[in-house]
Amino acid sequence: MFKIPPIAPERLPALLRAIPKAELHIHIEGSLEPELIFALAQRNGQMLPYPSVEALRSAYAFTNLQSFLDIYYAGASVLLHEQDFYDMARAYLARAAADNVVHAEIFFDPQTHTARGVPIETVINGLHRACEDARTLLGISASLILCFLRHLSEEEAFATLEQALPLQDKFIGVGLDSSELGHPPEKFARVFARCRELGLHLVAHAGEEGPPASIWSALDVLKVERIDHGVQAFKDATLMQRLAQSRTPLTVCPLSNQKLCVFPDLKDHNLRPLLEAGLCATVNSDDPAYFGGYINDNFTQVFAATGMTARHAYQLASNSFEASFASEPDKRRWQHQLKEVFERFVEYD
Ligand code: HPA
Ligand code: ZN
């Protein structure tokens, strides 16, 4: 076990920004900044129901998940052409690289686009090309996870999977997102079983607003490898033990939880107790254009609010590599880089 060197508390924000990290819970449509929404609308000759970037941004006041999803799906309607998807992912990856993200596993919602007549190839090819270019131009590795919208039917999820399969080499797994309440994991049992047979990685949003039972079902019915959010696990001691023992990762998104009123005050966020209970918790941005910050903002703000220390920072970054679907040599290399950054911070004290 790496011995964490002493680091002056005032250097913690700089350390948090400098550490290499993996981002495992980012919806690419949630990285679409109002400026880019307006630029794409203009390029595509579309009218927006907001007069300005400022007016759109000021509409970002949410009371729960659904109030956010309504505006998030509306924002995505400017995406029409392969280049639009490329530009969106390219902008996110540049921003992530600036936050010292070395690896990103990026969610996308094909059904939001195919429902508007955009072919799935347009979506996947644009996003995938941006991931490939990011590797050579930004030195960041990135892969894609296709999410099924849980407010739609399992039959529609099967149809989306069918359309996506000719492009299977361009995504590494599937997830489940959108409205959790009223749409439990069981609804997607058969399509997840099929994806498992196909050798895809499996993840699902569970325990964001929904109860611990939703996390149990994601684990036991869908057989997911990671839980997205999962913060409601804290209400169930047996589930906490299961998650700690299995080291099933939770991709936690502090600013998202604050903005969607899961924890209205960041000082009440349970990331620290989850981590201290031995869970493989990680920090992520979810929908950074809507929730007021990218991954480093999530790190610095939740640390400031809850008093976490350099030891927690090390654990969170290390967990992000452990939790990723990257190769073992890549994981070892990033873990090594993480230690080097910690040592550098001590030397310069
Ligand atoms: N939860 C569920 N669905 C989503 C989210 C989220 O936080 N972000 C984008 N789609
Ligand atoms: Zn999410």
Tab-separated table of C-alpha atoms and ligand atoms in Angstrom:
chain	number	residue	atom	x	y	z
A	1	MET	CA	0.000	0.000	0.000
A	2	PHE	CA	1.308	3.440	-0.961
A	3	LYS	CA	2.074	5.583	2.094
A	4	ILE	CA	0.453	8.972	1.574
A	5	PRO	CA	3.031	11.688	2.208
A	6	PRO	CA	1.977	14.720	4.276
A	7	ILE	CA	0.606	17.497	2.086
A	8	ALA	CA	-0.196	20.983	3.377
A	9	PRO	CA	-4.011	21.508	3.453
A	10	GLU	CA	-3.733	24.743	1.468
A	11	ARG	CA	-2.164	22.762	-1.382
A	12	LEU	CA	-5.090	20.307	-1.527
A	13	PRO	CA	-7.072	22.107	-4.293
A	14	ALA	CA	-3.949	22.217	-6.502
A	15	LEU	CA	-3.276	18.549	-5.769
A	16	LEU	CA	-6.878	17.632	-6.654
A	17	ARG	CA	-6.531	19.408	-9.978
A	18	ALA	CA	-3.124	17.865	-10.738
A	19	ILE	CA	-3.811	14.212	-10.023
A	20	PRO	CA	-4.399	11.958	-13.013
A	21	LYS	CA	-7.938	10.572	-12.933
A	22	ALA	CA	-10.438	8.550	-14.937
A	23	GLU	CA	-13.929	9.895	-15.587
A	24	LEU	CA	-16.484	7.064	-15.711
A	25	HIS	CA	-19.817	8.874	-15.480
A	26	ILE	CA	-20.244	11.592	-18.083
A	27	HIS	CA	-23.221	11.853	-20.435
A	28	ILE	CA	-21.827	13.410	-23.582
A	29	GLU	CA	-25.130	15.209	-24.253
A	30	GLY	CA	-24.735	16.706	-20.769
A	31	SER	CA	-21.431	18.299	-21.788
A	32	LEU	CA	-23.183	20.455	-24.406
A	33	GLU	CA	-22.546	24.021	-23.215
A	34	PRO	CA	-25.178	26.687	-24.019
A	35	GLU	CA	-22.661	28.416	-26.317
A	36	LEU	CA	-22.289	25.231	-28.376
A	37	ILE	CA	-26.086	24.669	-28.379
A	38	PHE	CA	-26.488	28.121	-29.928
A	39	ALA	CA	-23.617	27.628	-32.384
A	40	LEU	CA	-24.998	24.271	-33.582
A	41	ALA	CA	-28.558	25.652	-33.834
A	42	GLN	CA	-27.258	28.443	-36.046
A	43	ARG	CA	-25.169	26.058	-38.168
A	44	ASN	CA	-28.195	23.786	-38.623
A	45	GLY	CA	-30.708	26.594	-39.233
A	46	GLN	CA	-32.789	25.827	-36.141
A	47	MET	CA	-34.738	28.204	-33.907
A	48	LEU	CA	-34.304	27.848	-30.149
A	49	PRO	CA	-37.034	28.732	-27.637
A	50	TYR	CA	-34.513	30.974	-25.769
A	51	PRO	CA	-33.370	34.416	-26.999
A	52	SER	CA	-29.770	34.105	-25.747
A	53	VAL	CA	-27.091	31.898	-24.166
A	54	GLU	CA	-27.701	33.699	-20.850
A	55	ALA	CA	-31.461	33.076	-21.009
A	56	LEU	CA	-30.866	29.376	-21.647
A	57	ARG	CA	-28.333	29.094	-18.827
A	58	SER	CA	-30.678	30.851	-16.421
A	59	ALA	CA	-33.280	28.128	-17.086
A	60	TYR	CA	-30.908	25.627	-15.433
A	61	ALA	CA	-32.623	25.566	-12.034
A	62	PHE	CA	-33.705	22.046	-11.181
A	63	THR	CA	-35.794	20.541	-8.401
A	64	ASN	CA	-35.285	16.849	-9.203
A	65	LEU	CA	-34.016	14.495	-11.922
A	66	GLN	CA	-37.064	14.845	-14.182
A	67	SER	CA	-36.937	18.664	-14.187
A	68	PHE	CA	-33.362	18.373	-15.482
A	69	LEU	CA	-34.077	15.636	-18.044
A	70	ASP	CA	-36.778	17.729	-19.747
A	71	ILE	CA	-34.322	20.540	-20.535
A	72	TYR	CA	-31.412	18.149	-21.241
A	73	TYR	CA	-33.357	16.326	-23.986
A	74	ALA	CA	-34.433	19.684	-25.459
A	75	GLY	CA	-30.779	20.850	-25.607
A	76	ALA	CA	-29.754	17.700	-27.492
A	77	SER	CA	-32.187	18.479	-30.321
A	78	VAL	CA	-29.565	20.677	-32.050
A	79	LEU	CA	-27.441	17.584	-32.809
A	80	LEU	CA	-28.145	16.480	-36.376
A	81	HIS	CA	-24.971	15.663	-38.289
A	82	GLU	CA	-21.916	13.506	-37.615
A	83	GLN	CA	-19.812	16.647	-37.257
A	84	ASP	CA	-22.134	17.930	-34.500
A	85	PHE	CA	-21.523	14.790	-32.438
A	86	TYR	CA	-17.805	15.033	-33.175
A	87	ASP	CA	-17.615	18.684	-32.094
A	88	MET	CA	-19.502	17.993	-28.856
A	89	ALA	CA	-17.236	15.090	-27.869
A	90	ARG	CA	-14.108	16.921	-28.995
A	91	ALA	CA	-14.994	19.884	-26.750
A	92	TYR	CA	-15.617	17.606	-23.758
A	93	LEU	CA	-12.393	15.664	-24.242
A	94	ALA	CA	-10.303	18.841	-24.483
A	95	ARG	CA	-11.925	20.129	-21.279
A	96	ALA	CA	-11.407	16.778	-19.535
A	97	ALA	CA	-7.736	16.623	-20.583
A	98	ALA	CA	-7.273	20.093	-19.040
A	99	ASP	CA	-8.532	18.578	-15.749
A	100	ASN	CA	-5.899	15.812	-16.020
A	101	VAL	CA	-8.415	13.155	-16.989
A	102	VAL	CA	-6.270	10.446	-18.613
A	103	HIS	CA	-9.159	8.105	-19.448
A	104	ALA	CA	-12.893	8.676	-20.014
A	105	GLU	CA	-15.740	6.197	-20.467
A	106	ILE	CA	-18.451	8.269	-22.078
A	107	PHE	CA	-22.205	7.617	-22.026
A	108	PHE	CA	-24.361	8.472	-25.001
A	109	ASP	CA	-28.149	8.244	-25.468
A	110	PRO	CA	-28.800	7.050	-29.052
A	111	GLN	CA	-32.583	6.941	-28.589
A	112	THR	CA	-32.671	10.715	-27.961
A	113	HIS	CA	-31.348	11.114	-31.506
A	114	THR	CA	-32.875	8.214	-33.445
A	115	ALA	CA	-36.331	9.358	-32.221
A	116	ARG	CA	-35.672	12.617	-34.160
A	117	GLY	CA	-34.685	10.754	-37.317
A	118	VAL	CA	-30.900	10.908	-36.821
A	119	PRO	CA	-29.366	7.574	-37.917
A	120	ILE	CA	-27.501	5.726	-35.158
A	121	GLU	CA	-24.398	5.541	-37.415
A	122	THR	CA	-24.263	9.358	-37.449
A	123	VAL	CA	-24.218	9.408	-33.648
A	124	ILE	CA	-21.714	6.618	-33.064
A	125	ASN	CA	-19.339	7.487	-35.911
A	126	GLY	CA	-19.094	11.151	-34.831
A	127	LEU	CA	-18.456	10.317	-31.182
A	128	HIS	CA	-16.035	7.520	-32.002
A	129	ARG	CA	-13.962	9.674	-34.343
A	130	ALA	CA	-13.616	12.280	-31.587
A	131	CYS	CA	-12.411	9.562	-29.178
A	132	GLU	CA	-9.828	8.340	-31.701
A	133	ASP	CA	-8.561	11.870	-32.399
A	134	ALA	CA	-8.355	12.620	-28.673
A	135	ARG	CA	-5.941	9.751	-28.240
A	136	THR	CA	-3.491	11.176	-30.785
A	137	LEU	CA	-4.106	14.921	-30.300
A	138	LEU	CA	-4.736	15.156	-26.543
A	139	GLY	CA	-3.107	11.979	-25.201
A	140	ILE	CA	-6.336	10.942	-23.446
A	141	SER	CA	-7.910	7.535	-23.912
A	142	ALA	CA	-11.675	7.432	-24.353
A	143	SER	CA	-14.340	4.826	-25.019
A	144	LEU	CA	-18.109	4.846	-25.415
A	145	ILE	CA	-20.971	3.256	-23.430
A	146	LEU	CA	-24.395	3.119	-25.093
A	147	CYS	CA	-27.222	3.923	-22.652
A	148	PHE	CA	-30.792	2.722	-22.955
A	149	LEU	CA	-33.434	5.245	-21.858
A	150	ARG	CA	-35.358	3.559	-19.045
A	151	HIS	CA	-38.543	5.601	-19.582
A	152	LEU	CA	-38.876	3.798	-22.952
A	153	SER	CA	-39.780	0.106	-23.316
A	154	GLU	CA	-37.476	-2.904	-23.304
A	155	GLU	CA	-38.672	-3.620	-26.833
A	156	GLU	CA	-37.327	-0.216	-27.913
A	157	ALA	CA	-34.041	-0.969	-26.145
A	158	PHE	CA	-33.797	-4.230	-28.138
A	159	ALA	CA	-34.451	-2.333	-31.375
A	160	THR	CA	-31.673	0.162	-30.505
A	161	LEU	CA	-29.267	-2.679	-29.714
A	162	GLU	CA	-30.072	-4.278	-33.063
A	163	GLN	CA	-29.309	-1.003	-34.896
A	164	ALA	CA	-26.052	-0.528	-32.957
A	165	LEU	CA	-24.650	-4.029	-33.356
A	166	PRO	CA	-22.995	-3.472	-36.770
A	167	LEU	CA	-20.938	-0.802	-34.942
A	168	GLN	CA	-20.166	-2.949	-31.892
A	169	ASP	CA	-16.419	-2.384	-32.220
A	170	LYS	CA	-17.045	1.331	-31.489
A	171	PHE	CA	-18.543	0.966	-27.993
A	172	ILE	CA	-17.461	-1.104	-25.019
A	173	GLY	CA	-20.651	-1.532	-23.045
A	174	VAL	CA	-24.215	-0.557	-22.246
A	175	GLY	CA	-25.818	1.438	-19.454
A	176	LEU	CA	-29.263	2.487	-18.273
A	177	ASP	CA	-30.208	6.117	-17.644
A	178	SER	CA	-33.101	8.627	-17.595
A	179	SER	CA	-36.021	8.606	-15.109
A	180	GLU	CA	-35.282	6.101	-12.338
A	181	LEU	CA	-38.530	6.323	-10.362
A	182	GLY	CA	-41.180	4.039	-11.890
A	183	HIS	CA	-38.658	2.331	-14.208
A	184	PRO	CA	-36.811	-0.317	-12.158
A	185	PRO	CA	-33.902	-2.371	-13.528
A	186	GLU	CA	-36.114	-5.487	-13.867
A	187	LYS	CA	-37.792	-3.850	-16.861
A	188	PHE	CA	-34.535	-4.394	-18.819
A	189	ALA	CA	-33.568	-7.878	-17.595
A	190	ARG	CA	-33.709	-9.561	-21.016
A	191	VAL	CA	-31.890	-6.902	-23.003
A	192	PHE	CA	-29.082	-6.779	-20.429
A	193	ALA	CA	-28.831	-10.603	-20.538
A	194	ARG	CA	-28.434	-10.364	-24.323
A	195	CYS	CA	-25.758	-7.653	-24.015
A	196	ARG	CA	-23.921	-9.864	-21.539
A	197	GLU	CA	-23.925	-12.728	-24.052
A	198	LEU	CA	-22.501	-10.321	-26.612
A	199	GLY	CA	-19.536	-9.624	-24.328
A	200	LEU	CA	-20.432	-5.995	-23.624
A	201	HIS	CA	-19.632	-4.369	-20.286
A	202	LEU	CA	-22.723	-3.622	-18.192
A	203	VAL	CA	-23.446	-0.626	-15.955
A	204	ALA	CA	-26.680	1.041	-14.769
A	205	HIS	CA	-27.851	4.143	-12.966
A	206	ALA	CA	-29.360	2.982	-9.671
A	207	GLY	CA	-29.878	4.512	-6.257
A	208	GLU	CA	-29.692	8.105	-7.483
A	209	GLU	CA	-33.266	8.974	-6.470
A	210	GLY	CA	-34.466	5.360	-6.279
A	211	PRO	CA	-34.243	3.078	-3.216
A	212	PRO	CA	-31.533	0.535	-2.302
A	213	ALA	CA	-33.801	-2.125	-3.899
A	214	SER	CA	-32.964	-0.562	-7.250
A	215	ILE	CA	-29.239	-1.179	-6.608
A	216	TRP	CA	-29.888	-4.782	-5.524
A	217	SER	CA	-31.777	-5.398	-8.788
A	218	ALA	CA	-29.084	-3.770	-10.908
A	219	LEU	CA	-26.552	-6.138	-9.306
A	220	ASP	CA	-28.574	-9.349	-9.173
A	221	VAL	CA	-30.971	-9.057	-12.109
A	222	LEU	CA	-28.987	-6.996	-14.633
A	223	LYS	CA	-25.606	-8.267	-13.319
A	224	VAL	CA	-23.911	-4.907	-13.803
A	225	GLU	CA	-20.215	-4.391	-13.104
A	226	ARG	CA	-20.615	-0.804	-11.816
A	227	ILE	CA	-23.417	1.239	-10.279
A	228	ASP	CA	-23.869	4.814	-11.523
A	229	HIS	CA	-24.619	7.121	-8.565
A	230	GLY	CA	-25.578	4.466	-5.972
A	231	VAL	CA	-25.552	6.999	-3.144
A	232	GLN	CA	-28.804	5.600	-1.679
A	233	ALA	CA	-26.894	2.402	-0.788
A	234	PHE	CA	-26.102	4.147	2.462
A	235	LYS	CA	-29.631	3.382	3.712
A	236	ASP	CA	-29.010	-0.405	3.632
A	237	ALA	CA	-26.223	-1.854	5.805
A	238	THR	CA	-26.294	-5.270	4.102
A	239	LEU	CA	-25.974	-3.652	0.687
A	240	MET	CA	-23.071	-1.518	1.926
A	241	GLN	CA	-21.272	-4.697	3.016
A	242	ARG	CA	-21.940	-6.366	-0.308
A	243	LEU	CA	-20.606	-3.372	-2.267
A	244	ALA	CA	-17.537	-3.078	-0.049
A	245	GLN	CA	-16.704	-6.789	-0.227
A	246	SER	CA	-17.184	-7.086	-3.977
A	247	ARG	CA	-15.503	-3.703	-4.617
A	248	THR	CA	-18.352	-2.978	-7.068
A	249	PRO	CA	-17.625	0.615	-8.069
A	250	LEU	CA	-20.029	3.518	-7.537
A	251	THR	CA	-19.633	6.412	-9.958
A	252	VAL	CA	-20.643	9.278	-7.683
A	253	CYS	CA	-21.429	12.777	-9.033
A	254	PRO	CA	-21.454	15.304	-6.175
A	255	LEU	CA	-22.485	18.472	-8.053
A	256	SER	CA	-25.227	16.572	-9.902
A	257	ASN	CA	-26.590	15.312	-6.572
A	258	GLN	CA	-26.548	18.836	-5.211
A	259	LYS	CA	-28.194	20.450	-8.260
A	260	LEU	CA	-30.913	17.762	-8.457
A	261	CYS	CA	-31.579	18.118	-4.710
A	262	VAL	CA	-30.502	14.566	-3.785
A	263	PHE	CA	-28.229	16.268	-1.218
A	264	PRO	CA	-29.257	19.941	-1.398
A	265	ASP	CA	-26.170	20.953	0.576
A	266	LEU	CA	-22.789	19.506	-0.475
A	267	LYS	CA	-21.664	19.378	3.151
A	268	ASP	CA	-24.294	16.635	3.653
A	269	HIS	CA	-23.043	14.562	0.708
A	270	ASN	CA	-22.191	10.989	1.724
A	271	LEU	CA	-19.136	10.452	-0.504
A	272	ARG	CA	-16.800	10.517	2.476
A	273	PRO	CA	-18.661	7.873	4.537
A	274	LEU	CA	-19.039	5.677	1.433
A	275	LEU	CA	-15.299	5.821	0.909
A	276	GLU	CA	-14.505	5.255	4.568
A	277	ALA	CA	-16.791	2.190	4.578
A	278	GLY	CA	-14.430	0.648	1.990
A	279	LEU	CA	-16.563	1.110	-1.132
A	280	CYS	CA	-14.901	1.707	-4.483
A	281	ALA	CA	-16.436	5.181	-4.867
A	282	THR	CA	-15.262	7.544	-7.611
A	283	VAL	CA	-15.889	11.234	-8.448
A	284	ASN	CA	-17.441	12.232	-11.777
A	285	SER	CA	-19.244	15.141	-13.424
A	286	ASP	CA	-22.423	13.481	-14.884
A	287	ASP	CA	-23.694	16.455	-16.966
A	288	PRO	CA	-21.096	19.182	-16.456
A	289	ALA	CA	-22.670	21.816	-18.718
A	290	TYR	CA	-25.863	21.677	-16.634
A	291	PHE	CA	-24.559	21.138	-13.100
A	292	GLY	CA	-22.011	23.910	-12.838
A	293	GLY	CA	-18.728	22.088	-13.144
A	294	TYR	CA	-16.380	19.559	-14.689
A	295	ILE	CA	-14.601	16.814	-12.778
A	296	ASN	CA	-12.085	19.045	-10.975
A	297	ASP	CA	-14.907	21.323	-9.795
A	298	ASN	CA	-16.597	18.223	-8.392
A	299	PHE	CA	-13.395	17.235	-6.574
A	300	THR	CA	-12.551	20.675	-5.178
A	301	GLN	CA	-16.092	21.559	-4.093
A	302	VAL	CA	-16.942	18.265	-2.396
A	303	PHE	CA	-13.559	18.241	-0.626
A	304	ALA	CA	-14.040	21.816	0.618
A	305	ALA	CA	-17.569	21.047	1.828
A	306	THR	CA	-16.838	17.757	3.613
A	307	GLY	CA	-13.277	18.232	4.834
A	308	MET	CA	-11.765	15.291	2.986
A	309	THR	CA	-7.963	15.083	2.841
A	310	ALA	CA	-5.096	14.022	0.553
A	311	ARG	CA	-5.655	10.422	1.685
A	312	HIS	CA	-9.204	10.524	0.306
A	313	ALA	CA	-7.938	12.148	-2.904
A	314	TYR	CA	-5.482	9.326	-3.458
A	315	GLN	CA	-8.152	6.694	-2.810
A	316	LEU	CA	-10.661	8.315	-5.183
A	317	ALA	CA	-8.200	8.630	-8.060
A	318	SER	CA	-6.891	5.107	-7.490
A	319	ASN	CA	-10.497	3.821	-7.398
A	320	SER	CA	-11.220	5.514	-10.727
A	321	PHE	CA	-8.519	3.443	-12.418
A	322	GLU	CA	-9.506	0.243	-10.595
A	323	ALA	CA	-13.153	0.810	-11.636
A	324	SER	CA	-12.414	1.512	-15.288
A	325	PHE	CA	-12.709	-0.983	-18.150
A	326	ALA	CA	-9.211	-0.108	-19.381
A	327	SER	CA	-6.439	-2.685	-19.851
A	328	GLU	CA	-4.366	-3.812	-16.871
A	329	PRO	CA	-1.139	-2.270	-18.276
A	330	ASP	CA	-2.921	1.096	-18.702
A	331	LYS	CA	-4.269	0.885	-15.142
A	332	ARG	CA	-0.801	0.142	-13.755
A	333	ARG	CA	0.692	3.052	-15.689
A	334	TRP	CA	-1.908	5.526	-14.374
A	335	GLN	CA	-1.559	4.238	-10.791
A	336	HIS	CA	2.164	4.866	-11.125
A	337	GLN	CA	1.579	8.402	-12.456
A	338	LEU	CA	-0.741	9.066	-9.513
A	339	LYS	CA	1.991	8.178	-7.010
A	340	GLU	CA	4.465	10.372	-8.872
A	341	VAL	CA	2.170	13.410	-8.613
A	342	PHE	CA	1.797	12.892	-4.857
A	343	GLU	CA	5.559	12.665	-4.443
A	344	ARG	CA	6.073	15.818	-6.501
A	345	PHE	CA	3.712	17.749	-4.242
A	346	VAL	CA	5.737	16.810	-1.153
A	347	GLU	CA	9.067	17.694	-2.725
A	348	TYR	CA	7.985	21.233	-3.515
A	349	ASP	CA	6.698	21.939	0.015
B	1	HPA	N1	-29.568	10.290	-14.166
B	1	HPA	C1	-30.332	9.670	-15.055
B	1	HPA	N2	-30.282	9.928	-16.346
B	1	HPA	C2	-29.430	10.855	-16.783
B	1	HPA	C3	-28.627	11.539	-15.908
B	1	HPA	C4	-28.685	11.231	-14.528
B	1	HPA	O1	-27.992	11.782	-13.655
B	1	HPA	N3	-27.895	12.397	-16.656
B	1	HPA	C5	-28.251	12.227	-17.942
B	1	HPA	N4	-29.184	11.290	-18.022
B	2	ZN	ZN	-25.793	10.044	-15.023
